[in-house]
CSV table of C-alpha atoms in Angstrom, one decimal:
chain,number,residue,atom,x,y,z
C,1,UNK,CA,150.6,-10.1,-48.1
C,2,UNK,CA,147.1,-10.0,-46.6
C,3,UNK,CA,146.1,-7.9,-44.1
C,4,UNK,CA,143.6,-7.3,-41.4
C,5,UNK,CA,141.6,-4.1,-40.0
C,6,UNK,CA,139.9,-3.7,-36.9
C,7,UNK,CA,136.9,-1.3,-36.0
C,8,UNK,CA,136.3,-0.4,-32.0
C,9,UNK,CA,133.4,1.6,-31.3
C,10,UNK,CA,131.6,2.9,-28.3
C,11,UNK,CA,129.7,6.0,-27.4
C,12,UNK,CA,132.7,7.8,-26.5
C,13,UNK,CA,135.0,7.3,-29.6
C,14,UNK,CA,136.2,5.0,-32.5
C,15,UNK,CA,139.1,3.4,-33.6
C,16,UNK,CA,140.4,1.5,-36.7
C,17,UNK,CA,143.5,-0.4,-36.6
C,18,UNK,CA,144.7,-2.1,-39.4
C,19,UNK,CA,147.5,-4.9,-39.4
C,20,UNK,CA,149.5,-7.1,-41.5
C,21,UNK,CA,149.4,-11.0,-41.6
C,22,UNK,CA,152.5,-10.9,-38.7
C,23,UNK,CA,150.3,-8.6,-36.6
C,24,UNK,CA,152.4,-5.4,-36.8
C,25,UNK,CA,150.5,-2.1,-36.8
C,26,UNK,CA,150.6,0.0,-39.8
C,27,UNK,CA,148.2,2.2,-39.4
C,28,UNK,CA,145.6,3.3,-36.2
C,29,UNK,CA,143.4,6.3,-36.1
C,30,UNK,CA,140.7,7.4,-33.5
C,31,UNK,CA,137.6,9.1,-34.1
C,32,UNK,CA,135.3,11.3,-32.1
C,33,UNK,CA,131.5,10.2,-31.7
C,34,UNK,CA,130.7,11.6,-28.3
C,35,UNK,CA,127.0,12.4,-26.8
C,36,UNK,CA,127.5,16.0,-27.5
C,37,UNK,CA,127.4,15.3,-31.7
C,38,UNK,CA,124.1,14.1,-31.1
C,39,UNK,CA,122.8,17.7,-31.6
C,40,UNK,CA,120.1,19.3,-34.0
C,41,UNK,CA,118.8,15.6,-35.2
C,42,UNK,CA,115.4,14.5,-37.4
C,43,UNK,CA,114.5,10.8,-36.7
C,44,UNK,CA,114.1,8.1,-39.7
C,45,UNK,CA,110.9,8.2,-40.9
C,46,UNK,CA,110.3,12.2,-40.8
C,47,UNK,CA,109.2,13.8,-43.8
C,48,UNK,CA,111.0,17.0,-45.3
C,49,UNK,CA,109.7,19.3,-48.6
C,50,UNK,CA,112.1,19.2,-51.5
C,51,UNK,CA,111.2,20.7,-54.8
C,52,UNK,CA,109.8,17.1,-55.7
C,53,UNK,CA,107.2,16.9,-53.2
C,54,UNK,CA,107.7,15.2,-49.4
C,55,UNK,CA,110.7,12.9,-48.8
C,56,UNK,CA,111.5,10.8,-46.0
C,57,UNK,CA,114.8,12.4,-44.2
C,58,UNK,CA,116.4,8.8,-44.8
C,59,UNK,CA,116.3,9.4,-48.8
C,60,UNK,CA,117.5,13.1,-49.2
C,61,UNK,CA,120.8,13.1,-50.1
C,62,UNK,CA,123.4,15.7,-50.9
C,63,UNK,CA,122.4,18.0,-54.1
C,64,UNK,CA,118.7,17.6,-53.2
C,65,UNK,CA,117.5,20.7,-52.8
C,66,UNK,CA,114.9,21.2,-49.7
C,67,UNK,CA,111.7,24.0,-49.2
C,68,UNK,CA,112.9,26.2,-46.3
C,69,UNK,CA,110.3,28.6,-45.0
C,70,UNK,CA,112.0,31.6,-45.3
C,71,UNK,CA,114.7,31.3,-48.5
C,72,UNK,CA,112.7,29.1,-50.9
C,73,UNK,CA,114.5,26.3,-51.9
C,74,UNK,CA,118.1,25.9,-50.8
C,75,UNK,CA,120.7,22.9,-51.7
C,76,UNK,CA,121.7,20.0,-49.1
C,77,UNK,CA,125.2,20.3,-48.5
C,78,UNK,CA,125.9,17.0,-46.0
C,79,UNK,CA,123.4,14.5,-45.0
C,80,UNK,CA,124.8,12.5,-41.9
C,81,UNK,CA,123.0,9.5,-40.0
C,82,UNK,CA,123.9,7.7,-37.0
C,83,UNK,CA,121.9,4.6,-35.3
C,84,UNK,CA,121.8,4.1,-31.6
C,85,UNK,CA,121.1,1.1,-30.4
C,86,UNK,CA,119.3,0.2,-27.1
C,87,UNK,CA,122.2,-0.7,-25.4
C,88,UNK,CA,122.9,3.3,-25.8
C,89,UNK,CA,119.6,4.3,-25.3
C,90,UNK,CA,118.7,2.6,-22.0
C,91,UNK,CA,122.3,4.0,-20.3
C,92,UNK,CA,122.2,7.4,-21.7
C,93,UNK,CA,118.7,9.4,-21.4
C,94,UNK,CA,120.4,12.0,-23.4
C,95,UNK,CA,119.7,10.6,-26.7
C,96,UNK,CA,116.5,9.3,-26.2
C,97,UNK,CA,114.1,11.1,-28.8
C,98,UNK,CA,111.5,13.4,-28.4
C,99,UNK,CA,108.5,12.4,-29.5
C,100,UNK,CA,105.9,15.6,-30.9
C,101,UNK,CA,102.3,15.0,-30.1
C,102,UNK,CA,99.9,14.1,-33.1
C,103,UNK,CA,98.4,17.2,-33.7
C,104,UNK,CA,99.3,19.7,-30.9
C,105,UNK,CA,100.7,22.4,-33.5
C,106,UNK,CA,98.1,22.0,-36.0
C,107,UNK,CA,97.5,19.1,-38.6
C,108,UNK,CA,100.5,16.5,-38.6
C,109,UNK,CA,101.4,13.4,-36.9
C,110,UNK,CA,103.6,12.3,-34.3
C,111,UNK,CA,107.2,13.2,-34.8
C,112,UNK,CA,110.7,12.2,-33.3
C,113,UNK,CA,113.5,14.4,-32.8
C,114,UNK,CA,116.7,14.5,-30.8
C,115,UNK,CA,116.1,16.2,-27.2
C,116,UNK,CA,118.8,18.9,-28.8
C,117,UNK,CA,116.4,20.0,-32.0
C,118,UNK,CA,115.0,22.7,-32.0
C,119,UNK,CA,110.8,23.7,-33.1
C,120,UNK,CA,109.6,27.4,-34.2
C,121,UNK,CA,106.7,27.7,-32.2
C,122,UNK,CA,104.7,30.8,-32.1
C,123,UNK,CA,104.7,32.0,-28.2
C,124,UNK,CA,100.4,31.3,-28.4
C,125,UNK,CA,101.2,27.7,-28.6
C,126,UNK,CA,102.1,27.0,-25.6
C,127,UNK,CA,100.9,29.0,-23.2
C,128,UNK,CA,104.2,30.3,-22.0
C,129,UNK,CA,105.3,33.9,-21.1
C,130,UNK,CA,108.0,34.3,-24.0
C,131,UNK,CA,109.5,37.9,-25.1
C,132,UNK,CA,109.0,37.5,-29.0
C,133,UNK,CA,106.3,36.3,-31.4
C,134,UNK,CA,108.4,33.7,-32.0
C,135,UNK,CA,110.9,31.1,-31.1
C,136,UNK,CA,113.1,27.9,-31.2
C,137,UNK,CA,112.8,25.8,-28.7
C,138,UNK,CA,114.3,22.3,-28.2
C,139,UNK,CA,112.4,19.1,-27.8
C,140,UNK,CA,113.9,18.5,-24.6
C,141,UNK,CA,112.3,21.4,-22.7
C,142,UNK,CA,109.0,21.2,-24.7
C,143,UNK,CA,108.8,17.6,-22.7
C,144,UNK,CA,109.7,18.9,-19.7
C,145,UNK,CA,108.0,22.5,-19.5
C,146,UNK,CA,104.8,21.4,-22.5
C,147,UNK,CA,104.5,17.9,-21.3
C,148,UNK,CA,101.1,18.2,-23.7
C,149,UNK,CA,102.9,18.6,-26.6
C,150,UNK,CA,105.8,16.2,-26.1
C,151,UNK,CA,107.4,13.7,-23.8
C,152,UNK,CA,110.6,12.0,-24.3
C,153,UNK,CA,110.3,8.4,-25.9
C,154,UNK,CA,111.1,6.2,-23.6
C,155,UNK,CA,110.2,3.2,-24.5
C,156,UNK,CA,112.1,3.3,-27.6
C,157,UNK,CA,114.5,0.3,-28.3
C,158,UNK,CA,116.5,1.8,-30.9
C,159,UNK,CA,116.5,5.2,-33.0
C,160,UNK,CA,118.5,6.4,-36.4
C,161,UNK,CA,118.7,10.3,-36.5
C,162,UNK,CA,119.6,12.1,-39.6
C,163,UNK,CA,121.0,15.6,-40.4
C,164,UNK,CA,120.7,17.9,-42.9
C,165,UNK,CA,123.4,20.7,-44.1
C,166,UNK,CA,122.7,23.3,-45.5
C,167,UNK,CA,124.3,26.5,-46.8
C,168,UNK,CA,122.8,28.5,-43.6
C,169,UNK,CA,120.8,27.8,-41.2
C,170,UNK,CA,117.2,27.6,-41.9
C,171,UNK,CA,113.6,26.6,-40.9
C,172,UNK,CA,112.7,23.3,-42.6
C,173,UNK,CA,109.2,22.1,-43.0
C,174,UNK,CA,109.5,18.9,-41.2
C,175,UNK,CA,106.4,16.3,-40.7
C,176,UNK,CA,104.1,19.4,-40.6
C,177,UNK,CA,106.0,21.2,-38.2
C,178,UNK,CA,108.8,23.7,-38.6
C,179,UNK,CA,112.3,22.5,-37.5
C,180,UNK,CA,115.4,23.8,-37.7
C,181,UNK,CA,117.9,22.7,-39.9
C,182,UNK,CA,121.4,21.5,-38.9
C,183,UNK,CA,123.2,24.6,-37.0
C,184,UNK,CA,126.5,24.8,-37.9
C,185,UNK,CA,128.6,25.4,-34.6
C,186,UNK,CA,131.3,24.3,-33.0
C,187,UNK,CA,129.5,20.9,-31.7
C,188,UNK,CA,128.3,20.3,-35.2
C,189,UNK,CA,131.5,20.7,-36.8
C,190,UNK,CA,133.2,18.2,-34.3
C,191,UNK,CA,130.9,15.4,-35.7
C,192,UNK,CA,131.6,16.1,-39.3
C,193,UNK,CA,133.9,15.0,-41.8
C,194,UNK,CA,137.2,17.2,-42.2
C,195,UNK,CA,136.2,17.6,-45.5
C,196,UNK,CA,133.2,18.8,-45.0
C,197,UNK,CA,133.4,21.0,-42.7
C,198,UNK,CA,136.8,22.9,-43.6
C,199,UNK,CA,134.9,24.8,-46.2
C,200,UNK,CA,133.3,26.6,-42.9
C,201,UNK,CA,135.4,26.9,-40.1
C,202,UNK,CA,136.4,30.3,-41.0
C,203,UNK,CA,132.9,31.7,-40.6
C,204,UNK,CA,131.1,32.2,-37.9
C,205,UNK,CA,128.2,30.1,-37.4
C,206,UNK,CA,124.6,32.2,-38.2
C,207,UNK,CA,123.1,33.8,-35.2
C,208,UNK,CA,119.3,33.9,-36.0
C,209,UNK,CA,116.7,36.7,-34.7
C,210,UNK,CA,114.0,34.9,-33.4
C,211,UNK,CA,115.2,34.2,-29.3
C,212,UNK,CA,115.7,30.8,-28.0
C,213,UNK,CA,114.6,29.2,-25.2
């Protein structure tokens, strides 16, 4: 008996059917990959801190264990990745990346990040009126209220984003710039495997200190 399967994606879900050679269904499941899962996202190409030295995001993989600026060195959990293509990119401005300016937080290059991802800045940085030393603070609104320190990448034709698990949510030394690691909430946990994220849906996700803008 041979048999066939079919894969239908867009940005608003996925489906796999698979058939038999007499074209009966035996067995169809639909996934979720909406905008909204595009969240708390490193581009390809970023660097992080492990224990070994600096790793391209692309390469860490789960069991690595990653620097984190406040908790030393903690294990990666889940490492998820999803490309989107510039079909994608040119109709939905959402999940165009952000790209950092070379150099505006100190000494590192140019970095890409989901508009959703969030930097620790301290409040000097940027000028702003902010009510703590510091804070997180997503690409998307350093473009739009720090245009100096970031714009969105619009000429982008195509963009693989990568996240990285971990046991709670921490600051991650990314490119030369702090970034957070993946928050896991309620949007996060949409866009993981069950198996993954069963393990965590009984706790709440971690609220963090520093205040957000």
């Amino acid at each position: 008996m041979e048999y066939y399967a079919g894969l239908d994606v867009s940005l608003w879900s996925c489906a796999i059917c698979v058939v038999d050679g007499k074209g009966t269904v035996l067995h169809e499941r639909g996934l979720p990959c909406g905008i909204e899962e595009i969240a708390d996202c490193l581009a390809e190409g970023t660097s992080i801190q492990t224990n070994s030295g600096a790793a391209p995001v692309q390469d860490i993989r789960s069991g690595d264990f990653v620097q984190t600026k406040d908790n030393g060195l903690k294990e990666v959990l889940w490492v998820g990745k999803r490309h989107i293509h510039r079909a994608e990119l040119l109709r939905f401005h959402q999940l165009r990346p952000v790209l950092i300016r070379p150099g505006f937080f100190g000494d590192h290059g140019p970095l890409l990040l989901s508009q959703q991802h969030r930097v620790l800045v301290a409040s000097d940085q940027l000028g702003l009126s902010l009510s703590c030393r510091e804070a997180f603070i997503k690409a998307k609104h350093l473009a739009e209220y720090v245009p100096k320190a970031a714009r969105v990448a619009n000429g982008k034709t195509h963009v693989s984003y990568c996240h990285i698990l971990l046991e709670s949510h921490e600051v991650l030394f990314s490119g030369g710039i702090d970034s957070e690691s993946m928050l896991r909430g309620a949007m996060a946990l949409k866009g993981m495997p069950r198996r993954v994220h069963q393990p965590f849906q009984s706790r709440s996700a971690l609220c963090f200190s520093s205040c957000h803008f």
